[in-house]
Structures are given as C-alpha cells and as structure tokens.
PDB file of C-alpha atoms in Angstrom:
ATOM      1  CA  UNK A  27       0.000   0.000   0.000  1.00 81.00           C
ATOM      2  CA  UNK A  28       0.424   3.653  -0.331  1.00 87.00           C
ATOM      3  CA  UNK A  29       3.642   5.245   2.132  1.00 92.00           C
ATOM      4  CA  UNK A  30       3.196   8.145   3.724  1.00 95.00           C
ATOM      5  CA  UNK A  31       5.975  10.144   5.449  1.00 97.00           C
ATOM      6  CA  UNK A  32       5.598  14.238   6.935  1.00 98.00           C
ATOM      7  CA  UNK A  33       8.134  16.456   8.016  1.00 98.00           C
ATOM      8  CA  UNK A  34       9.739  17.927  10.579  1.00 98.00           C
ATOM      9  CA  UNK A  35       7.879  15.521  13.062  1.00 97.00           C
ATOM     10  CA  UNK A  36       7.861  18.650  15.775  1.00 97.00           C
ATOM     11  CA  UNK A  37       8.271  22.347  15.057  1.00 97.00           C
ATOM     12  CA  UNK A  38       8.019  25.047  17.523  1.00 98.00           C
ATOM     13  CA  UNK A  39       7.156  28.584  16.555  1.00 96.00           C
ATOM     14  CA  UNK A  40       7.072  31.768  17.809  1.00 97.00           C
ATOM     15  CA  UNK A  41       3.285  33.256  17.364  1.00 98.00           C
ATOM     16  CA  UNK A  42       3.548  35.172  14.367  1.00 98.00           C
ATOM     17  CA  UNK A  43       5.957  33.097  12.566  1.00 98.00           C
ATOM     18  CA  UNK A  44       5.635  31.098   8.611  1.00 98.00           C
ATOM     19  CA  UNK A  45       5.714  27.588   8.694  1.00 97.00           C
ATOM     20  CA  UNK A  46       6.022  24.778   6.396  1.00 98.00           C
ATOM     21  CA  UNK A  47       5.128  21.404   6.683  1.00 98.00           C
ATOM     22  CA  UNK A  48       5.655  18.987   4.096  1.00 98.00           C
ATOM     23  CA  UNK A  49       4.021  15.421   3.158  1.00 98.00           C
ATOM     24  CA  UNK A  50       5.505  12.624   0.507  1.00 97.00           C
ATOM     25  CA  UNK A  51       3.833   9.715  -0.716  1.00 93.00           C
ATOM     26  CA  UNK A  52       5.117   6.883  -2.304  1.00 91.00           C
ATOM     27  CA  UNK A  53       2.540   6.020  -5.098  1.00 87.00           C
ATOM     28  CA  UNK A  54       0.447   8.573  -7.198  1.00 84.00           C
ATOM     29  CA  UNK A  55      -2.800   9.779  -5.190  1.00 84.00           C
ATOM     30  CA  UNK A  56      -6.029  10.872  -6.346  1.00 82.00           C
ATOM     31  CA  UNK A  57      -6.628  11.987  -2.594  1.00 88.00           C
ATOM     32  CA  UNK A  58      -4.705  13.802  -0.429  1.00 93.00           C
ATOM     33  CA  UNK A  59      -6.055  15.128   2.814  1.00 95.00           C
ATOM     34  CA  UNK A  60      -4.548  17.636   5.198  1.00 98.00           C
ATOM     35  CA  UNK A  61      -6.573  17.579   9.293  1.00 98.00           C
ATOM     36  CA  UNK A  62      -5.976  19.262  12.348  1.00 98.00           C
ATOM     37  CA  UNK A  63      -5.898  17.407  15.615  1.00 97.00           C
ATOM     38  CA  UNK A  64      -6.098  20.279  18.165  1.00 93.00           C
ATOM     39  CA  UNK A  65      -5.189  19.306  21.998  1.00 89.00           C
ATOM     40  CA  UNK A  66      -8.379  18.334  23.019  1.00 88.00           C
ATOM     41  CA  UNK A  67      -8.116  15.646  20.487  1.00 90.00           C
ATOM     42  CA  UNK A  68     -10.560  16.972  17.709  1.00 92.00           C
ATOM     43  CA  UNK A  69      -9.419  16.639  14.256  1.00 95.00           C
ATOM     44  CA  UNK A  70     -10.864  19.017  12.086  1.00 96.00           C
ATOM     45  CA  UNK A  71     -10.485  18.554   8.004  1.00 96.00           C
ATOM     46  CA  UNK A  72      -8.011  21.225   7.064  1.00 97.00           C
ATOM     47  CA  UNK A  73      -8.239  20.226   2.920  1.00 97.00           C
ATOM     48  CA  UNK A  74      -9.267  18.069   0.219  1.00 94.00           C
ATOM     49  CA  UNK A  75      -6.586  18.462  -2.137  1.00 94.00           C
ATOM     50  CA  UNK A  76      -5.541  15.950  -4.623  1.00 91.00           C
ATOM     51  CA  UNK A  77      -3.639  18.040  -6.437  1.00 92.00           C
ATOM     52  CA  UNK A  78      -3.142  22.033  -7.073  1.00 96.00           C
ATOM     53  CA  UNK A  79      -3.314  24.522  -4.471  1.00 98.00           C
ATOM     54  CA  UNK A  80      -6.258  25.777  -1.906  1.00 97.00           C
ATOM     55  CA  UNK A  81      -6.048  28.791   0.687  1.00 98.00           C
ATOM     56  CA  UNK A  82      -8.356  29.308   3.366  1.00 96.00           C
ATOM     57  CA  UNK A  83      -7.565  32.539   5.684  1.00 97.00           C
ATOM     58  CA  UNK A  84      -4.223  32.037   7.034  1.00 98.00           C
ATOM     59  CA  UNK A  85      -3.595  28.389   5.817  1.00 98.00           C
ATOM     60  CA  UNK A  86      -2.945  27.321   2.392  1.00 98.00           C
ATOM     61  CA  UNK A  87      -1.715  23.833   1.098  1.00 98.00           C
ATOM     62  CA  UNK A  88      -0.303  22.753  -2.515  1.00 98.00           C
ATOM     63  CA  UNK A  89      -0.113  19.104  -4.145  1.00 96.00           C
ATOM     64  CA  UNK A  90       2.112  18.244  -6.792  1.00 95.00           C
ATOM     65  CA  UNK A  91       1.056  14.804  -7.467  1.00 91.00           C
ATOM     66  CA  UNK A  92       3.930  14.297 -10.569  1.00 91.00           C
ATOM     67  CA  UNK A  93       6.112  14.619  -7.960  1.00 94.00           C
ATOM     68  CA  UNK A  94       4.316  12.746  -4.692  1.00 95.00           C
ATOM     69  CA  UNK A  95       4.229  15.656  -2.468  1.00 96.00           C
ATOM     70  CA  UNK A  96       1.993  18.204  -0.697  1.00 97.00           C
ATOM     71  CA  UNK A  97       2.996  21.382   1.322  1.00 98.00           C
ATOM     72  CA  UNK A  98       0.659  22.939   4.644  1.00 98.00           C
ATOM     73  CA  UNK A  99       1.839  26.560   4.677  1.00 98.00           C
ATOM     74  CA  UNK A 100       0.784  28.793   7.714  1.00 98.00           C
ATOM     75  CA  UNK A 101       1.395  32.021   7.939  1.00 98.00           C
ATOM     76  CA  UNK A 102       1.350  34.306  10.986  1.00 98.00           C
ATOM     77  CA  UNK A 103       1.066  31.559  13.083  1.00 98.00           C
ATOM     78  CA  UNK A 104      -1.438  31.834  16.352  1.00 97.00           C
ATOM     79  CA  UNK A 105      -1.518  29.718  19.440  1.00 96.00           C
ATOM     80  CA  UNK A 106      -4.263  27.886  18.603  1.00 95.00           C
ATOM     81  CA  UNK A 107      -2.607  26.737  15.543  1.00 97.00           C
ATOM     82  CA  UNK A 108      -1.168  24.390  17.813  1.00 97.00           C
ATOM     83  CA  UNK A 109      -2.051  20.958  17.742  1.00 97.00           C
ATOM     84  CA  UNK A 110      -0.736  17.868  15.158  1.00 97.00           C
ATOM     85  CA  UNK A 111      -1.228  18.249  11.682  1.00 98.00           C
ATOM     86  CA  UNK A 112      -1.674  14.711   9.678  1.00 98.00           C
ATOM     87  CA  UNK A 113      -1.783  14.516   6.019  1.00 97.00           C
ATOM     88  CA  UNK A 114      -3.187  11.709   4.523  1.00 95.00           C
ATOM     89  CA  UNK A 115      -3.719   9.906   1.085  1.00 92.00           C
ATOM     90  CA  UNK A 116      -4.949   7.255  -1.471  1.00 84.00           C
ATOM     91  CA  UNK A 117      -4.426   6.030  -4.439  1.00 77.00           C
ATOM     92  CA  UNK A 118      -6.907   5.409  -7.171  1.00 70.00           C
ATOM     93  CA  UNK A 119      -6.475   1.251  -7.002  1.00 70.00           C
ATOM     94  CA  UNK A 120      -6.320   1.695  -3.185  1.00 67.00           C
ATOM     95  CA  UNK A 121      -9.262   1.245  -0.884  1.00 69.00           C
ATOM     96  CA  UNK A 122      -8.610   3.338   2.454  1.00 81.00           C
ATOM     97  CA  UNK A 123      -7.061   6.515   3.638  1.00 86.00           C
ATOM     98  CA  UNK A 124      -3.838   6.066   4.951  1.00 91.00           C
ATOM     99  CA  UNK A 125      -2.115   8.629   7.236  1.00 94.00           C
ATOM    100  CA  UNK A 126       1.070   9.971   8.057  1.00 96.00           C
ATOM    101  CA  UNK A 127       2.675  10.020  11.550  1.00 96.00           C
ATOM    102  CA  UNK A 128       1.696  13.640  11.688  1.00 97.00           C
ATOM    103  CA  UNK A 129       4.150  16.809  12.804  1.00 98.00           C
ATOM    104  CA  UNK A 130       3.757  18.283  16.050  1.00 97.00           C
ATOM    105  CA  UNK A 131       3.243  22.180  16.142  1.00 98.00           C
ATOM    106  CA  UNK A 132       3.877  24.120  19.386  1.00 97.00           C
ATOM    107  CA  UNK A 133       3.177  27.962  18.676  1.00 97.00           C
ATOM    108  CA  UNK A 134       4.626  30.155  21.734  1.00 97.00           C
ATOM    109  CA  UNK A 135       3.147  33.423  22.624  1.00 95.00           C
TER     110      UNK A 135
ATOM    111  CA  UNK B   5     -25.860  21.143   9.980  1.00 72.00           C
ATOM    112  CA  UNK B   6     -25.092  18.497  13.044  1.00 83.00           C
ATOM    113  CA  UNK B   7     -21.725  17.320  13.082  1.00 94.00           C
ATOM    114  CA  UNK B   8     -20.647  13.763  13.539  1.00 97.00           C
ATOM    115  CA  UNK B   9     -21.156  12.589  17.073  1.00 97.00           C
ATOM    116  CA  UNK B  10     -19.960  10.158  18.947  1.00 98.00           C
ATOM    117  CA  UNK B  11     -20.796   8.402  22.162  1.00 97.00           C
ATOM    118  CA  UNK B  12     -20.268   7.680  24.691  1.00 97.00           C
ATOM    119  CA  UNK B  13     -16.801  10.228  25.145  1.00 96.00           C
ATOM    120  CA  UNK B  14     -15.099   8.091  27.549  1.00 97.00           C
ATOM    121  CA  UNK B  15     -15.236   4.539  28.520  1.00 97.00           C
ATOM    122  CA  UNK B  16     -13.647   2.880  31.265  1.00 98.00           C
ATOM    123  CA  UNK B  17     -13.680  -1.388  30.646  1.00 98.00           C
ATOM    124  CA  UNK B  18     -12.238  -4.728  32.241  1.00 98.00           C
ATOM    125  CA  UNK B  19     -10.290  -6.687  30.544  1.00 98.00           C
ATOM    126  CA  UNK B  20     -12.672  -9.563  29.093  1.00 98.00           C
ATOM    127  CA  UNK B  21     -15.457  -7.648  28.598  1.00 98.00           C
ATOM    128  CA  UNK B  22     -16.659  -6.357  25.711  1.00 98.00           C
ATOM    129  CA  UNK B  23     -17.412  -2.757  24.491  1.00 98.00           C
ATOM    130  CA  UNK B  24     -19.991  -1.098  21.667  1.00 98.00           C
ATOM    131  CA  UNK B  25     -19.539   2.554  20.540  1.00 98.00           C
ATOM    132  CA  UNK B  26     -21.952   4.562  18.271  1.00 98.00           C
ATOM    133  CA  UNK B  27     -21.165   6.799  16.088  1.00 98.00           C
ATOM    134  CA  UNK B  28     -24.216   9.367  13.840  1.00 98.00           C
ATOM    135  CA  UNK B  29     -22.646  10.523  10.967  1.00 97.00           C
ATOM    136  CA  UNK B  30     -23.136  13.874   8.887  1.00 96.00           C
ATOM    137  CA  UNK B  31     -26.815  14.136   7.897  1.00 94.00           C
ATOM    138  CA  UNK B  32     -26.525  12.770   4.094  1.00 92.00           C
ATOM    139  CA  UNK B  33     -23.092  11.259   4.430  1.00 93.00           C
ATOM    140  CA  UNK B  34     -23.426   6.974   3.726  1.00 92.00           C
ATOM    141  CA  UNK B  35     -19.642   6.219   4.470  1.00 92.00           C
ATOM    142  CA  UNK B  36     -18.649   5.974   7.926  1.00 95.00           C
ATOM    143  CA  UNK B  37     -14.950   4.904   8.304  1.00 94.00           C
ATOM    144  CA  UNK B  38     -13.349   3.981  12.329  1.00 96.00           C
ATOM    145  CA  UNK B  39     -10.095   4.692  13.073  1.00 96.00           C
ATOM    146  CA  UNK B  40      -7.646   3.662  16.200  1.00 97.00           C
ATOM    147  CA  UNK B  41      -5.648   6.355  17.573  1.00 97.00           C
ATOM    148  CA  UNK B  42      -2.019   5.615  20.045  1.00 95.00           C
ATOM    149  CA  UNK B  43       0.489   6.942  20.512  1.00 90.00           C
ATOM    150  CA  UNK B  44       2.916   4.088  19.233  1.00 88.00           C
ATOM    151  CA  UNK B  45       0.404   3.536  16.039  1.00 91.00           C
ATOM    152  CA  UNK B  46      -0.669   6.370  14.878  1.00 92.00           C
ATOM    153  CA  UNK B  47      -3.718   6.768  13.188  1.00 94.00           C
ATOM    154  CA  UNK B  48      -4.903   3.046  12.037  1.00 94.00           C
ATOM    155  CA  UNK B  49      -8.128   2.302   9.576  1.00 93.00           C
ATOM    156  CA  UNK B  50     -10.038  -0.691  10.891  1.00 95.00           C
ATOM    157  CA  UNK B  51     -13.249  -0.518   9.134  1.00 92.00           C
ATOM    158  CA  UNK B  52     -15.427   1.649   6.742  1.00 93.00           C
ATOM    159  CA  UNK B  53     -19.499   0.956   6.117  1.00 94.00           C
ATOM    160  CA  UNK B  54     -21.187   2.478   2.827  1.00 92.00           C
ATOM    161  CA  UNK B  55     -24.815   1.873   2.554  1.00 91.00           C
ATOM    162  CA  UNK B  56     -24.865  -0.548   5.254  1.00 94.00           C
ATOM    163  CA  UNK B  57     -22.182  -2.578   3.903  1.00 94.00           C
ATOM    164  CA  UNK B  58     -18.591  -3.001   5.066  1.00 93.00           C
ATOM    165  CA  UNK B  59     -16.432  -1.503   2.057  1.00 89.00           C
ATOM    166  CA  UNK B  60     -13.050  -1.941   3.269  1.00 87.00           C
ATOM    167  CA  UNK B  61     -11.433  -3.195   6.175  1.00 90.00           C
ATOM    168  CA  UNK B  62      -8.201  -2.977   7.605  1.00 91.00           C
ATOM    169  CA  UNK B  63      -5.410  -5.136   9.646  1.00 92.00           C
ATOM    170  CA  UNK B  64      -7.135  -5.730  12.823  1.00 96.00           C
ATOM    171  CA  UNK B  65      -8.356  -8.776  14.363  1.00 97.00           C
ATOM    172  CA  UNK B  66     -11.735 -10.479  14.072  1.00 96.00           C
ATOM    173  CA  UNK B  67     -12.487  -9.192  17.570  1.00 98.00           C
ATOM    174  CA  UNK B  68     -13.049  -6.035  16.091  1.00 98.00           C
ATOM    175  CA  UNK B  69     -16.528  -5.800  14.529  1.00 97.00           C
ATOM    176  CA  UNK B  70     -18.898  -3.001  13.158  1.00 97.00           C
ATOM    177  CA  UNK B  71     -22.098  -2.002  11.147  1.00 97.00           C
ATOM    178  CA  UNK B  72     -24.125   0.070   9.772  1.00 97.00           C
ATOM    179  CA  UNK B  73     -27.707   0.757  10.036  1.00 97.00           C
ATOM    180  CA  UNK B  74     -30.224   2.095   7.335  1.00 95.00           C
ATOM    181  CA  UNK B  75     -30.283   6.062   8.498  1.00 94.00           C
ATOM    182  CA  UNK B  76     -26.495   5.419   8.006  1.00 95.00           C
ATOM    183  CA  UNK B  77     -25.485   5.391  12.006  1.00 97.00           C
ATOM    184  CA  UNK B  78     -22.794   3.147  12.630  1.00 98.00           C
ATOM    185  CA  UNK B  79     -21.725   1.277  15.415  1.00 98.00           C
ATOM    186  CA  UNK B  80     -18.108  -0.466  16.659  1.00 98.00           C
ATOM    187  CA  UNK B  81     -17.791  -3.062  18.879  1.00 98.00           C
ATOM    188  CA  UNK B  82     -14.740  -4.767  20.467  1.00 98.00           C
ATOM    189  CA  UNK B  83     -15.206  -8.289  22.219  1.00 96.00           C
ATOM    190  CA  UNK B  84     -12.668  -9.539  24.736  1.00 97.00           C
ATOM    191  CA  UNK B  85     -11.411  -6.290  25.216  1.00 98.00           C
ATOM    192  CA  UNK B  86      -7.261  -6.946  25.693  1.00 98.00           C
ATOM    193  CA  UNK B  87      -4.796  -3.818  28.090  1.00 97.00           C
ATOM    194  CA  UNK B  88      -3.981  -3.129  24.751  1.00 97.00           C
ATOM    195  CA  UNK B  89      -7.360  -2.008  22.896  1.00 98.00           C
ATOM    196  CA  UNK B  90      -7.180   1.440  25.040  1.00 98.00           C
ATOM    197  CA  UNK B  91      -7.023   3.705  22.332  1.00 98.00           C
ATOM    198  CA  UNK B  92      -8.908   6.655  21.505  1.00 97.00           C
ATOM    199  CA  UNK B  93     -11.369   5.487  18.490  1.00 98.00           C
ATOM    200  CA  UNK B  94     -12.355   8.102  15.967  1.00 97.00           C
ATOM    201  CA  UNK B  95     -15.198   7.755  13.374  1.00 97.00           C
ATOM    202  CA  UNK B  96     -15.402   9.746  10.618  1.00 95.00           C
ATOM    203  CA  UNK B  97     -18.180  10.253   8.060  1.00 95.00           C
ATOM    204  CA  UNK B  98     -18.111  11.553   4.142  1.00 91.00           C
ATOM    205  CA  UNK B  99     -20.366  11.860   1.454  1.00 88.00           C
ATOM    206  CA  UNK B 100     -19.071   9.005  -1.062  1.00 78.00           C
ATOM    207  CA  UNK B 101     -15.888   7.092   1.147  1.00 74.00           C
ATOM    208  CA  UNK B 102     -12.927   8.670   2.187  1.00 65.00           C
ATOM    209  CA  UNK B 103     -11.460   7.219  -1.045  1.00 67.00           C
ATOM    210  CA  UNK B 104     -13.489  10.122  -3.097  1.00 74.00           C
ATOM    211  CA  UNK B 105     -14.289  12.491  -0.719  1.00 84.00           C
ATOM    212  CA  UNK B 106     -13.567  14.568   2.384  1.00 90.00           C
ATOM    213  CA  UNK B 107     -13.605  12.846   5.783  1.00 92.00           C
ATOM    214  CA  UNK B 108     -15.149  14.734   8.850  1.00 95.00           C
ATOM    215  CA  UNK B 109     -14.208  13.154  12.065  1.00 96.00           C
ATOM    216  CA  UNK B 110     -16.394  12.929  15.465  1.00 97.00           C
ATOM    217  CA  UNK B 111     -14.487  13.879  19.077  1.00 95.00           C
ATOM    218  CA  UNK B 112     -13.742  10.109  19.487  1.00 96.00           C
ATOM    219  CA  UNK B 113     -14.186   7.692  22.507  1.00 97.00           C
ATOM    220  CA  UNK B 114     -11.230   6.981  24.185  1.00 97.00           C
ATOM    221  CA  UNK B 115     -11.620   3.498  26.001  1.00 98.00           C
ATOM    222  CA  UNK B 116      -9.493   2.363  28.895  1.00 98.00           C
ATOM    223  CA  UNK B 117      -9.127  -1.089  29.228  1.00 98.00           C
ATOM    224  CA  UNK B 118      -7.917  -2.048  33.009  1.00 97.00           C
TER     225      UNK B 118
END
C-alpha cells in the first residue's frame, strides 16, 4: 500500500511566525487530505486536495502529485494553531485513507 | 448542519469484557470509516461501512466488529477487550468514502481497558 511520510515531526514557533510542513507519498494519489488534531483531540479537516493549491484565511496547502508531495503553509502563526497536523492519502487502485505520523506544532506566545 | 457525534466520550472497561460505541454521521453522508488512535500507532483504519455494507477493512483482528444501520449510524464493537485495545477510536463520516471524498471526524471515545 500507499507510504506516507511528513516532516519535521515537531516544530516550535514563535506566534507570528511562517511555517512549512511537508508530506511525501510513495505512489500517485487521487486523494490527499490535510486535518488538524487540536489538543483536546478533535481533528478538524483542514483540505481536500488531490492536487493544485487551496487557501483558506491564514492556511494554504499545494499538491504536486507528478512529484508525490503536498505542502501545509501557515502564515502568521497563532496559538491555537497548535495541535498535530496529519496529512493523509490514497491512491486510485487503493481502498482506504492512509495517514502519516503527523508533525507536532507548538506555537509560543 | 449536526456534526458527527460520537458516544459515549469516555469509557472505562475490564479486561474480558466487551465494548460497543456509536457513532451518527453527517446528515446525508453513507460512508462511515473507524479509526484507532495511540500513541505508538498512529492513526490506524479498521473498518469503513457504505450503505450498510462493510467496504473496506483494515489489519485488525476479528475481535473487532462493526455495522451500519439504514439512516447510516454506525456502530463499533470490540469483544474480549485486551490492556492493549485502550485507544482513543475516531469515526469519521463523508459523502461518497474517504477514497473520493472529504472525511469529517467525530471527538472520538477513548476506552481504557484495566
């Protein structure tokens, strides 16, 4: 099946800060997901984004699927950005959503 | 529109017994998918129901069972519930499978087995 690897695995940020957070796959998708698990444990759907590129207020994410990777951007990062970001994918023959081990985002005020 | 809700939150179980959680999906949504959630594993698919039938399933044992009812709520139960079950157990819902289309998770039960 489908690998699925994200980077950096933590990150901490000063509030106000750009991030980056990256996701490869090993297999061509035709879905690639992008959720927020905040610390209370609720993960909220961040995109649907199989390929090209979305923005939605300060968070915007791009898929290049010729080249098996996706990128969360978030600019002027808040505190309650905080939380574990997961990205996860499928492939057209494949039959479940697989995710990656997620990064780890601390944003300090 | 409701979100998907799950219950009960928490669960606190023996080990032996056996546990059921419920899960009421999106209002339209037919797929319901359950995930396991550690902190050694990760995120794990174990089942998802479209239309009342099981789709796809994923590596767990047969002690892990579900379904899915006609108004498209789903339940999840665990028999002979082992120290290492205690997870916290997310379902999520979507219009067509999370194969095709976005997946909107509940808060998730997180069992305790003792």
């Amino acid at each position: 099946g489908i690998q699925v690897e994200q980077s950096p695995p933590d990150l901490i940020l000063q509030e106000g800060a750009n991030s980056t957070l990256r996701c490869n796959f090993s297999d061509s998708v035709n879905n690639l997901q992008w959720f927020h698990q905040n610390p209370w444990g609720q993960l909220i759907n961040l995109f649907y984004i199989p390929s090209g590129t979305k923005q939605n207020g300060r968070l915007s994410a791009t898929t290049v699927a010729t080249e098996r990777y996706s990128l969360l951007y978030i600019s002027s990062s808040q505190t309650t950005d905080s939380g574990v970001y997961f990205c996860a994918a499928t492939t057209s023959y494949g039959n479940k959503l697989v995710f990656g081990a997620g990064t780890i985002l601390r944003v300090k005020s | 529109k409701a979100g998907v809700t799950q219950t009960p939150r928490y669960l606190i179980k023996t080990r032996g017994q056996q546990v059921t959680l419920s899960c009421s999906p999106i209002s339209g949504h037919r797929s319901v998918s359950w995930y396991q959630q550690t902190p050694g594993q990760g995120l794990q698919f174990l089942f998802e129901y479209f239309s009342e039938t099981q789709r796809n399933k994923g590596n767990f044992p047969g002690r892990f069972s579900g379904r899915q009812f006609s108004n498209s709520r789903s339940e999840m139960n665990v028999s002979t519930l082992e120290l290492g079950d205690s997870a916290l157990y997310l379902c999520a819902s979507s219009y067509q499978g999370g194969r095709d289309s976005p997946l909107h998770f509940g808060n998730g039960t997180r069992l305790t087995v003792t």
